[in-house]
Coordinates of C-alpha atoms in Angstrom, one line a residue:
Chain A
V7 CA -0.3 0.0 0.2
I8 CA 1.4 3.7 -0.8
L9 CA 0.6 6.2 1.7
F10 CA 0.7 10.4 0.4
I11 CA 2.1 9.0 -3.0
E12 CA 3.6 12.0 -5.3
I13 CA 3.8 11.8 -9.1
Y14 CA 7.1 12.8 -10.4
K15 CA 7.9 13.5 -14.2
H16 CA 10.1 10.7 -15.0
N17 CA 13.8 12.9 -16.6
K18 CA 15.7 10.1 -18.1
E19 CA 18.4 11.1 -19.4
E20 CA 19.1 13.2 -16.8
R21 CA 18.4 10.3 -14.7
I22 CA 20.5 8.4 -16.3
A23 CA 23.3 11.1 -16.6
R24 CA 23.6 11.7 -12.6
T25 CA 23.5 8.1 -11.5
W26 CA 26.0 7.2 -13.8
G27 CA 27.8 9.9 -15.1
T28 CA 27.6 8.8 -18.8
T29 CA 24.5 9.2 -21.0
A30 CA 26.0 6.5 -23.7
R31 CA 24.0 3.4 -24.8
G32 CA 24.3 0.0 -23.7
L33 CA 24.0 0.6 -19.4
P34 CA 23.3 -2.7 -18.4
Y35 CA 20.5 -0.8 -15.5
V36 CA 19.6 1.1 -18.3
E37 CA 18.7 -0.9 -20.8
E38 CA 16.9 -3.4 -18.6
A39 CA 15.2 -1.1 -16.6
I40 CA 15.0 2.7 -17.3
T41 CA 14.9 3.2 -22.0
N42 CA 11.7 1.4 -21.9
A43 CA 9.6 2.6 -18.3
G44 CA 7.3 4.6 -18.7
D45 CA 7.1 8.8 -18.4
W46 CA 6.5 9.4 -15.1
L47 CA 7.5 7.5 -11.6
I48 CA 5.1 7.3 -8.6
G49 CA 6.4 7.3 -4.9
G50 CA 5.2 7.4 -1.4
D51 CA 5.7 5.8 1.7
L52 CA 5.4 2.0 1.6
E53 CA 2.9 -0.3 3.7
V54 CA 4.2 -3.7 2.9
I55 CA 1.8 -6.5 4.3
E56 CA 3.4 -9.6 4.7
P57 CA 7.2 -10.7 2.3
I58 CA 6.8 -11.9 -0.4
K59 CA 7.4 -15.8 -0.4
Y60 CA 9.4 -16.1 -3.5
N61 CA 9.6 -21.0 -3.0
D62 CA 13.1 -20.7 -5.0
G63 CA 14.5 -22.2 -1.9
L64 CA 16.1 -19.1 -0.8
D65 CA 13.2 -17.8 1.2
Q66 CA 16.0 -18.3 4.2
Y67 CA 18.3 -16.2 3.6
R68 CA 15.9 -13.7 2.6
L69 CA 16.5 -11.4 5.8
S70 CA 15.3 -7.7 6.4
P71 CA 17.1 -5.2 8.3
A72 CA 15.5 -5.9 11.4
Q73 CA 15.2 -9.1 10.9
L74 CA 19.5 -8.9 10.4
R75 CA 19.2 -7.2 13.9
E76 CA 17.9 -9.3 15.1
E77 CA 20.0 -11.9 14.2
F78 CA 23.9 -10.0 15.4
A79 CA 22.1 -9.3 18.8
R80 CA 21.6 -12.9 18.9
R81 CA 24.7 -13.8 18.0
N82 CA 26.4 -10.5 20.2
A83 CA 27.8 -9.3 17.6
D84 CA 30.2 -6.5 19.0
A85 CA 30.8 -5.4 15.2
V86 CA 29.0 -6.2 11.9
F87 CA 31.2 -5.9 8.9
A88 CA 29.1 -5.9 5.4
F89 CA 30.6 -7.5 2.3
Q90 CA 28.4 -6.6 -0.8
L91 CA 29.4 -9.2 -3.3
R92 CA 27.7 -10.0 -6.8
N93 CA 30.3 -12.5 -7.6
P94 CA 31.1 -16.8 -6.5
V95 CA 33.1 -16.4 -3.5
H96 CA 37.1 -16.7 -4.1
N97 CA 39.7 -17.3 -1.6
G98 CA 40.5 -13.4 -2.1
H99 CA 37.3 -12.1 -0.4
A100 CA 38.2 -15.0 1.8
L101 CA 41.3 -13.4 3.0
L102 CA 40.5 -10.5 2.8
M103 CA 36.7 -10.8 5.4
T104 CA 38.9 -13.6 7.9
D105 CA 41.9 -10.5 7.4
T106 CA 38.5 -7.7 8.7
R107 CA 38.3 -9.9 11.4
R108 CA 41.6 -10.5 12.1
R109 CA 42.3 -6.8 12.2
L110 CA 38.6 -6.0 14.4
L111 CA 39.6 -8.4 16.7
E112 CA 42.8 -5.9 17.4
M113 CA 40.5 -3.6 17.5
G114 CA 39.5 -5.2 20.8
Y115 CA 36.3 -6.1 19.8
K116 CA 35.5 -8.8 21.5
N117 CA 33.2 -11.1 18.9
P118 CA 33.1 -9.0 15.2
V119 CA 30.6 -11.0 12.8
L120 CA 30.7 -10.8 9.1
L121 CA 26.9 -10.1 6.6
L122 CA 28.3 -11.9 3.5
H123 CA 25.7 -10.1 2.0
P124 CA 25.3 -11.4 -1.9
L125 CA 22.6 -9.3 -4.3
G126 CA 19.6 -10.6 -4.8
G127 CA 17.8 -8.8 -7.7
F128 CA 19.2 -7.6 -11.7
T129 CA 22.5 -8.5 -12.8
K130 CA 23.9 -8.4 -16.3
A131 CA 23.2 -11.3 -18.5
D132 CA 27.6 -12.9 -17.3
D133 CA 27.3 -12.6 -14.2
V134 CA 26.3 -15.9 -12.5
P135 CA 22.6 -16.3 -11.0
L136 CA 21.4 -16.1 -7.4
S137 CA 20.8 -19.4 -7.0
V138 CA 24.5 -20.6 -8.2
R139 CA 26.3 -18.3 -6.2
M140 CA 24.2 -18.9 -2.9
K141 CA 24.8 -22.8 -3.8
Q142 CA 28.4 -21.4 -3.4
H143 CA 28.6 -19.8 -0.9
E144 CA 27.0 -22.7 1.1
K145 CA 30.3 -24.1 -0.2
V146 CA 33.1 -21.7 0.7
L147 CA 31.1 -21.5 4.3
E148 CA 30.8 -25.9 4.7
E149 CA 34.1 -26.4 3.2
G150 CA 34.9 -23.6 6.3
V151 CA 36.5 -21.2 4.3
L152 CA 34.3 -18.6 5.7
N153 CA 33.5 -19.2 9.7
P154 CA 29.5 -20.0 10.0
E155 CA 29.5 -19.2 13.6
S156 CA 31.0 -15.5 12.7
T157 CA 28.8 -15.3 9.3
V158 CA 25.4 -14.7 8.4
V159 CA 24.8 -15.2 5.4
A160 CA 21.3 -13.3 3.4
I161 CA 20.6 -11.9 0.1
F162 CA 20.6 -8.3 -0.8
P163 CA 17.7 -7.8 -2.3
S164 CA 18.6 -4.8 -4.7
P165 CA 19.3 -4.9 -8.7
M166 CA 22.8 -4.3 -9.6
H167 CA 23.3 -1.3 -11.2
Y168 CA 26.8 -0.6 -12.6
A169 CA 26.5 2.6 -11.3
G170 CA 30.2 2.9 -9.5
P171 CA 30.6 6.3 -7.1
T172 CA 26.3 6.6 -7.1
E173 CA 26.1 2.8 -6.6
V174 CA 28.0 2.1 -3.4
Q175 CA 26.4 4.9 -1.1
W176 CA 23.3 3.2 -1.7
H177 CA 24.7 -0.3 -1.0
A178 CA 26.9 0.9 1.9
K179 CA 23.7 3.1 3.4
A180 CA 22.1 0.1 3.0
R181 CA 23.5 -2.2 5.0
I182 CA 23.9 0.9 8.3
N183 CA 20.2 0.0 8.0
A184 CA 20.9 -3.5 8.4
G185 CA 23.3 -3.7 11.7
A186 CA 26.4 -3.0 10.2
N187 CA 28.6 -0.4 11.1
F188 CA 31.9 -1.7 8.9
Y189 CA 31.8 -1.9 5.7
I190 CA 34.6 -2.9 3.4
V191 CA 35.0 -1.2 0.1
G192 CA 37.7 -2.9 -2.6
R193 CA 38.7 -0.8 -5.8
D194 CA 36.6 0.2 -8.6
P195 CA 32.8 -0.8 -6.2
A196 CA 30.4 -1.4 -8.3
G197 CA 32.2 -0.5 -11.0
M198 CA 32.7 -1.6 -15.1
G199 CA 33.7 -1.0 -18.3
H200 CA 32.2 1.6 -20.0
P201 CA 29.9 0.5 -22.4
T202 CA 31.4 2.3 -26.0
E203 CA 34.9 3.6 -24.7
K204 CA 38.0 1.3 -24.2
R205 CA 38.3 2.4 -20.0
D206 CA 37.0 1.9 -16.8
L207 CA 33.7 4.2 -16.3
Y208 CA 34.9 4.8 -12.9
D209 CA 38.0 6.3 -11.9
A210 CA 39.1 3.2 -9.3
D211 CA 39.4 5.4 -5.8
H212 CA 36.6 7.7 -7.0
G213 CA 33.7 5.1 -5.0
K214 CA 36.4 4.7 -1.9
K215 CA 36.6 8.7 -1.7
V216 CA 32.9 9.8 -2.2
L217 CA 32.3 7.1 0.2
S218 CA 34.5 8.1 3.0
M219 CA 32.8 12.3 2.8
A220 CA 28.6 11.2 2.1
P221 CA 27.1 12.9 4.2
G222 CA 24.8 10.0 6.0
L223 CA 27.0 8.0 6.8
E224 CA 29.0 8.8 9.1
R225 CA 28.1 6.1 10.9
L226 CA 29.9 3.9 9.2
N227 CA 33.4 2.9 9.4
I228 CA 34.3 2.3 5.5
L229 CA 37.4 0.2 5.7
P230 CA 39.3 -0.2 2.6
F231 CA 41.1 -3.2 1.0
K232 CA 44.2 -4.1 0.0
V233 CA 44.2 -6.1 -3.1
A234 CA 44.5 -10.2 -3.0
A235 CA 45.7 -11.7 -6.0
Y236 CA 47.2 -15.0 -6.7
D237 CA 50.4 -15.3 -4.9
T238 CA 52.4 -18.2 -7.3
K239 CA 54.9 -19.0 -5.2
H240 CA 53.1 -19.5 -2.3
N241 CA 49.7 -21.0 -4.4
K242 CA 47.2 -19.5 -2.5
M243 CA 45.6 -16.1 -2.4
N244 CA 47.1 -13.6 -0.9
F245 CA 47.5 -9.5 -0.1
F246 CA 49.6 -8.0 -3.2
D247 CA 53.1 -7.5 -2.1
P248 CA 53.9 -4.8 -4.7
S249 CA 57.9 -5.8 -4.1
R250 CA 57.1 -9.2 -5.6
K251 CA 55.1 -8.1 -8.7
E252 CA 55.7 -11.4 -10.4
D253 CA 55.4 -13.0 -7.7
F254 CA 51.0 -12.5 -8.7
L255 CA 48.5 -13.6 -10.9
F256 CA 45.2 -11.4 -10.7
I257 CA 42.1 -13.5 -11.8
S258 CA 39.3 -11.4 -12.6
G259 CA 35.6 -11.9 -12.5
T260 CA 35.2 -12.0 -15.8
K261 CA 38.9 -15.0 -16.3
M262 CA 36.8 -16.7 -13.4
R263 CA 33.6 -16.9 -15.8
S264 CA 36.5 -18.2 -18.9
L265 CA 38.2 -20.7 -17.1
A266 CA 34.6 -21.8 -15.2
K267 CA 33.0 -22.0 -18.5
N268 CA 35.6 -24.0 -20.3
R269 CA 36.0 -26.9 -17.0
E270 CA 39.4 -25.5 -16.8
S271 CA 40.7 -25.4 -13.7
P272 CA 42.0 -22.5 -11.9
P273 CA 45.2 -22.1 -9.5
D274 CA 45.0 -24.7 -6.8
G275 CA 44.3 -22.4 -3.7
F276 CA 42.0 -19.8 -5.9
M277 CA 38.9 -20.9 -4.8
C278 CA 37.2 -24.0 -2.9
P279 CA 37.3 -27.1 -4.3
G280 CA 32.9 -27.5 -3.1
G281 CA 32.8 -23.8 -4.2
W282 CA 34.7 -24.1 -8.1
K283 CA 32.7 -27.6 -8.7
V284 CA 29.3 -25.3 -8.3
L285 CA 30.3 -23.3 -11.0
V286 CA 31.5 -26.1 -13.8
E287 CA 28.3 -27.8 -13.0
Y288 CA 25.8 -24.5 -13.9
Y289 CA 28.1 -23.4 -17.3
D290 CA 28.2 -27.4 -18.1
S291 CA 24.0 -27.0 -17.6
L292 CA 24.5 -24.3 -19.7
A293 CA 26.8 -25.6 -22.8
P294 CA 25.1 -26.2 -26.0
P295 CA 23.6 -29.7 -27.3
E296 CA 26.2 -32.0 -29.2
G297 CA 27.3 -31.5 -32.1
S298 CA 27.2 -27.6 -31.6
S299 CA 30.0 -25.6 -32.6
K300 CA 31.2 -25.4 -28.4
L301 CA 31.6 -29.2 -28.6
R302 CA 33.4 -29.4 -31.8
E303 CA 36.1 -27.2 -30.6
A304 CA 36.0 -29.2 -27.3
V305 CA 37.2 -32.2 -29.6
A306 CA 39.7 -30.6 -31.6
Chain B
V4 CA 50.4 30.0 -4.1
I5 CA 49.1 26.3 -4.2
L6 CA 49.9 23.9 -1.2
F7 CA 48.6 20.0 -0.4
I8 CA 48.8 19.8 -4.3
E9 CA 46.6 16.9 -5.6
I10 CA 46.0 15.7 -10.1
Y11 CA 43.5 14.0 -10.7
K12 CA 42.0 12.9 -14.4
H13 CA 39.4 14.9 -15.6
N14 CA 37.1 12.7 -17.5
K15 CA 34.9 15.5 -18.5
E16 CA 32.0 13.2 -19.9
E17 CA 31.3 12.4 -16.2
R18 CA 31.8 15.4 -14.5
I19 CA 29.4 17.2 -17.1
A20 CA 26.8 14.2 -17.3
R21 CA 26.8 14.7 -12.7
T22 CA 26.4 18.7 -12.8
W23 CA 24.2 19.1 -15.9
G24 CA 22.6 15.8 -15.6
T25 CA 22.6 16.1 -19.9
T26 CA 25.5 15.6 -22.4
A27 CA 23.6 17.3 -25.1
R28 CA 25.8 19.7 -26.4
G29 CA 25.8 23.5 -27.1
L30 CA 25.7 24.2 -22.6
P31 CA 27.1 27.3 -22.5
Y32 CA 29.8 26.5 -19.7
V33 CA 31.1 23.7 -20.5
E34 CA 31.9 24.8 -24.0
E35 CA 33.1 28.0 -22.7
A36 CA 35.1 26.2 -19.9
I37 CA 35.6 22.5 -20.3
T38 CA 34.9 21.0 -23.6
N39 CA 38.9 22.2 -25.0
A40 CA 40.4 22.3 -21.6
G41 CA 43.5 19.6 -20.2
D42 CA 43.4 16.0 -19.1
W43 CA 43.8 16.6 -16.1
L44 CA 42.5 18.1 -13.3
I45 CA 45.4 20.3 -9.8
G46 CA 43.6 20.9 -7.1
G47 CA 44.5 21.8 -3.3
D48 CA 44.9 24.6 -0.8
L49 CA 45.2 27.8 -1.9
E50 CA 47.1 31.0 -0.1
V51 CA 45.9 33.7 -1.9
I52 CA 49.0 36.2 -1.4
E53 CA 46.7 39.8 -2.3
P54 CA 43.2 40.4 -3.9
I55 CA 43.1 40.8 -7.8
K56 CA 42.3 44.5 -8.7
Y57 CA 40.5 44.2 -11.5
N58 CA 41.1 48.7 -12.4
D59 CA 38.0 48.5 -14.0
G60 CA 35.5 50.6 -11.4
L61 CA 33.8 48.2 -10.2
D62 CA 36.3 47.2 -7.4
Q63 CA 34.5 49.0 -4.8
Y64 CA 32.0 45.9 -5.1
R65 CA 34.3 42.8 -5.2
L66 CA 34.2 42.3 -1.3
S67 CA 35.6 38.8 -0.2
P68 CA 33.0 37.1 2.5
A69 CA 35.1 37.8 5.1
Q70 CA 34.9 41.8 4.3
L71 CA 30.5 40.7 3.9
R72 CA 30.3 39.6 7.1
E73 CA 32.3 42.7 8.5
E74 CA 29.8 44.7 6.5
F75 CA 26.9 43.2 7.9
A76 CA 28.0 43.9 11.7
R77 CA 29.2 47.4 10.9
R78 CA 25.2 47.2 9.9
N79 CA 24.1 45.8 13.1
A80 CA 21.8 42.8 10.7
D81 CA 20.2 40.4 12.7
A82 CA 19.4 38.7 9.3
V83 CA 21.3 38.7 6.1
F84 CA 19.1 37.3 2.8
A85 CA 21.1 36.8 0.1
F86 CA 19.7 37.2 -3.4
Q87 CA 21.7 35.8 -6.5
L88 CA 21.0 36.8 -9.8
R89 CA 22.5 37.7 -13.4
N90 CA 20.1 39.5 -15.1
P91 CA 18.8 43.3 -14.5
V92 CA 16.7 44.3 -11.2
H93 CA 13.3 44.9 -12.4
N94 CA 10.2 45.5 -10.5
G95 CA 9.0 41.9 -9.4
H96 CA 12.8 40.5 -8.5
A97 CA 12.4 44.4 -6.1
L98 CA 8.5 42.9 -4.5
L99 CA 10.3 39.5 -3.8
M100 CA 12.7 41.2 -1.6
T101 CA 10.9 44.4 -0.1
D102 CA 8.8 41.7 0.8
T103 CA 11.2 39.3 2.1
R104 CA 12.2 42.0 4.3
R105 CA 8.3 42.7 5.9
R106 CA 8.3 38.6 6.3
L107 CA 11.8 38.9 8.1
L108 CA 10.7 42.2 10.1
E109 CA 7.4 40.0 11.5
M110 CA 8.9 37.5 11.8
G111 CA 10.7 39.5 14.6
Y112 CA 14.2 40.6 13.1
K113 CA 14.7 44.6 13.7
N114 CA 16.9 45.3 10.8
P115 CA 17.0 42.5 8.3
V116 CA 19.5 43.1 5.6
L117 CA 19.9 42.4 1.7
L118 CA 23.0 41.2 0.7
L119 CA 21.8 41.7 -4.0
H120 CA 24.8 39.8 -4.5
P121 CA 24.8 39.6 -8.3
L122 CA 27.1 37.2 -10.4
G123 CA 30.4 38.5 -12.0
G124 CA 32.0 35.5 -13.4
F125 CA 31.1 33.9 -17.3
T126 CA 27.2 34.6 -18.5
K127 CA 26.1 33.9 -22.2
A128 CA 26.8 35.7 -24.8
D129 CA 23.1 37.2 -24.2
D130 CA 22.8 38.3 -21.5
V131 CA 23.6 41.9 -20.1
P132 CA 27.5 42.2 -19.4
L133 CA 28.0 42.6 -15.9
S134 CA 29.7 46.4 -15.9
V135 CA 25.3 46.8 -17.3
R136 CA 24.4 45.1 -14.7
M137 CA 25.9 46.7 -12.3
K138 CA 25.5 50.5 -13.3
Q139 CA 21.3 49.4 -13.6
H140 CA 21.5 47.6 -9.9
E141 CA 23.0 51.3 -9.1
K142 CA 19.9 53.3 -10.2
V143 CA 17.9 50.5 -8.4
L144 CA 19.1 52.1 -5.0
E145 CA 19.3 55.3 -6.5
E146 CA 15.6 55.7 -7.1
G147 CA 14.9 54.4 -4.7
V148 CA 13.4 50.4 -5.5
L149 CA 15.5 49.3 -3.4
N150 CA 16.7 50.8 0.5
P151 CA 20.5 51.3 0.4
E152 CA 20.1 51.6 4.0
S153 CA 19.4 48.3 4.1
T154 CA 21.3 46.9 0.8
V155 CA 24.4 45.8 0.3
V156 CA 25.5 45.5 -3.5
A157 CA 28.8 43.2 -4.3
I158 CA 30.0 40.7 -7.1
F159 CA 29.4 37.1 -6.7
P160 CA 33.1 36.4 -8.7
S161 CA 31.6 32.8 -9.8
P162 CA 31.1 32.0 -13.7
M163 CA 27.0 30.5 -14.0
H164 CA 27.4 27.5 -15.0
Y165 CA 23.8 27.1 -16.1
A166 CA 23.4 23.4 -13.5
G167 CA 20.3 24.0 -12.3
P168 CA 20.2 22.3 -8.7
T169 CA 23.8 21.7 -8.9
E170 CA 24.5 24.8 -8.7
V171 CA 21.8 26.3 -6.5
Q172 CA 23.3 24.1 -3.9
W173 CA 26.8 26.3 -5.0
H174 CA 24.9 29.7 -5.2
A175 CA 24.2 29.1 -1.6
K176 CA 27.3 27.6 -0.1
A177 CA 28.4 30.8 -1.2
R178 CA 26.4 32.5 0.4
I179 CA 26.3 30.5 4.0
N180 CA 30.3 31.4 4.0
A181 CA 29.1 34.9 3.4
G182 CA 27.1 35.5 6.0
A183 CA 23.7 35.0 4.5
N184 CA 21.2 32.6 6.6
F185 CA 18.1 33.5 4.6
Y186 CA 17.8 32.9 0.1
I187 CA 15.5 33.7 -1.6
V188 CA 15.0 31.0 -3.9
G189 CA 12.4 30.9 -7.4
R190 CA 11.5 29.0 -10.1
D191 CA 14.3 27.1 -11.6
P192 CA 17.3 28.4 -10.7
A193 CA 20.0 28.6 -12.3
G194 CA 17.8 26.7 -15.2
M195 CA 17.5 27.2 -18.6
G196 CA 16.3 26.0 -22.1
H197 CA 17.8 21.9 -22.5
P198 CA 20.6 22.5 -25.8
T199 CA 18.4 20.8 -27.9
E200 CA 15.4 19.6 -26.9
K201 CA 12.4 21.8 -26.7
R202 CA 12.0 22.4 -23.2
D203 CA 13.4 23.4 -20.1
L204 CA 16.5 21.2 -19.1
Y205 CA 15.2 20.8 -15.1
D206 CA 12.6 20.6 -13.5
A207 CA 11.6 24.1 -12.2
D208 CA 10.8 22.5 -8.5
H209 CA 14.3 21.5 -8.5
G210 CA 16.2 23.3 -7.4
K211 CA 13.8 24.7 -4.5
K212 CA 13.3 20.8 -2.8
V213 CA 17.1 19.7 -3.4
L214 CA 17.9 23.2 -1.6
S215 CA 15.7 22.1 1.2
M216 CA 17.2 18.7 2.4
A217 CA 20.9 19.1 0.6
P218 CA 23.9 18.8 3.7
G219 CA 25.7 21.2 4.9
L220 CA 23.2 23.6 3.7
E221 CA 21.0 23.3 6.8
R222 CA 22.5 26.6 8.4
L223 CA 20.3 28.0 5.5
N224 CA 16.6 29.0 5.6
I225 CA 15.2 29.1 1.9
L226 CA 12.6 31.2 1.0
P227 CA 10.7 30.1 -1.4
F228 CA 9.3 32.6 -4.3
K229 CA 5.7 33.4 -4.5
V230 CA 6.2 34.3 -8.7
A231 CA 5.8 38.3 -9.1
A232 CA 4.4 39.3 -12.9
Y233 CA 2.9 42.6 -14.1
D234 CA -0.7 43.1 -13.3
T235 CA -2.0 45.3 -16.4
K236 CA -5.1 45.9 -13.7
H237 CA -2.8 47.9 -11.1
N238 CA 0.1 48.9 -13.6
K239 CA 2.9 47.7 -12.0
M240 CA 4.7 44.2 -10.4
N241 CA 2.5 42.2 -8.0
F242 CA 2.7 38.5 -6.8
F243 CA 0.5 36.8 -9.0
D244 CA -2.9 35.6 -7.8
P245 CA -4.0 32.0 -9.8
S246 CA -7.7 33.6 -9.4
R247 CA -7.0 36.4 -12.4
K248 CA -5.1 35.5 -14.3
E249 CA -6.1 37.3 -17.5
D250 CA -4.4 40.6 -15.4
F251 CA -1.0 38.7 -15.7
L252 CA 1.3 39.5 -18.1
F253 CA 5.0 37.2 -17.8
I254 CA 7.5 38.9 -18.7
S255 CA 11.2 37.2 -19.1
G256 CA 14.4 37.9 -19.3
T257 CA 14.7 37.0 -23.0
K258 CA 11.4 39.4 -23.6
M259 CA 13.4 42.4 -21.2
R260 CA 16.2 41.5 -23.7
S261 CA 14.0 41.9 -26.6
L262 CA 12.0 45.2 -25.8
A263 CA 15.4 46.2 -24.6
K264 CA 17.2 45.8 -27.6
N265 CA 14.4 46.9 -30.3
R266 CA 14.0 50.3 -28.1
E267 CA 10.6 49.6 -27.2
S268 CA 9.8 50.7 -23.5
P269 CA 8.1 47.7 -21.3
P270 CA 5.2 48.3 -19.7
D271 CA 5.1 51.2 -17.0
G272 CA 5.5 50.0 -13.9
F273 CA 7.5 47.2 -15.0
M274 CA 11.4 48.7 -14.1
C275 CA 12.6 52.0 -12.9
P276 CA 13.0 54.6 -15.9
G277 CA 16.3 55.1 -14.8
G278 CA 18.0 51.0 -14.4
W279 CA 15.6 50.7 -18.0
K280 CA 18.0 53.4 -19.8
V281 CA 21.0 52.1 -18.8
L282 CA 19.4 49.2 -20.4
V283 CA 18.8 50.6 -23.6
E284 CA 22.3 52.1 -24.0
Y285 CA 23.6 49.8 -23.8
Y286 CA 21.8 48.0 -26.6
D287 CA 22.1 51.4 -28.4
S288 CA 25.7 51.1 -28.3
L289 CA 25.6 47.8 -30.0
A290 CA 23.3 48.9 -32.6
P291 CA 25.0 47.5 -35.8
P292 CA 26.7 50.8 -38.0
E293 CA 24.4 53.0 -40.6
G294 CA 23.6 50.8 -43.3
S295 CA 23.3 47.6 -41.5
S296 CA 20.0 44.9 -41.5
K297 CA 19.4 46.0 -38.6
L298 CA 18.9 49.7 -39.6
R299 CA 16.5 49.1 -42.7
E300 CA 14.6 47.5 -40.9
A301 CA 14.1 49.7 -38.6
V302 CA 13.9 52.5 -41.5
A303 CA 11.5 50.7 -42.9

């Protein structure tokens, strides 16, 4: 039920320009949800009668901000640190999260709890779908890469806008409402390549800078990430050490997806085996039927 | 002298999109100052050794924020209300300013002072130049349309961006720094027509709404204007009364300029005679030499 209804003209050009900092064609969320939308917008106070059940096996992960705050209280968390993601969790992510917990313990917190909060709404076509990611996250906890005792996994029901510095403020603010007081932010959060030019759409440090200055986020402590990469000397994900940069291998989300797609294995220690299997099975299920060019390639 | 220098990549597309809410060609300030600018930006803490003198007869109006605050203190102002403008002052503006003073006196202030703060930097080619506007403002005070005792006239040294809701925050914030605690905001502040489409670039109420919510502006009281128009029944500028809308004539900045340009008189009571004369003389000085098409038209 919407109360105190307000109706606005939908100035799409202005909305897109101010949100994405570009009006170039090919922005995934714009094409999904704005270009073909109507010319008017309705706003107001929303009263929800009961939460929506999707009956897709994931409803137990759909926790409201109030439910999340209750869960943190039940676990006696004295610090909650949130990690936003839209990709499978690899050991670099895990390193970041466990290292953050270590830092919070060092700061004197007794029971820091991680909110692992994968994005549940629209993502672009080549991202891994939610149900597969949730299965992968389950494996990461089952295999002990993350500690289930100090980790709450829930779905963040927002669509992905790929709007970089604008979107990261929404990502952070929403987690404050869910009880987080620490937010982990990496390089180029919510960023993507420019849709029509050969460059990143956003400066890689812009999101972090905006978060540290944005009004309304004063209550949130921003934890900038160190970059993790695959350390070929120690065969595991490690914080990047510029003094021996030749030892490190950067495996992007795109690279990870293409390895899984081609049934190639990532280097040992990149991701827990159970989690990797989930991805490979997903890409197998997508494989075109026998006789297609894809299979011929595999035979050749 | 710049200290603590920071250097940024100049992402022009993003800067334009986020500032203007469009990337359409033909935005005056963009063409003046961004399109041909370099690819890097330098920032830092600026230390000014001494104020610049322009020696153009207007230096007495170039007051720093600190000088303005001193001037308000000298006049024992207990409220300062700022009026931003880039056009000659007509009696509609004056009505607004005197009515604002009346409201402030009603609210219990004993000595509200007006900061009449015309913009002194870049304006688009068809706007009236600063020196002419300053002469016109002098006439408005000389002829008693505004009371010199309760009015401080100073030049606001910013360029005009025509960036509507983004720019109005700068306009308001800068006046807080200069000692204002009330800011008069009208319809579509700092707005203009869309450079390539037949519509206003911004929603007329957007600027006002942004000002009332923008962080950092809490100390400023926003005074939304009623619209003033020429009342043909009473032969003067008056607040628009929708119950007898057929009596009102709206005279836009463009219309005003074209009247002065063509040496036509505006309706009685639209502007003080001395002020109008300044405008007519300015456009006369621009008139093309004898024999030009303009004069032929006038003869025909």
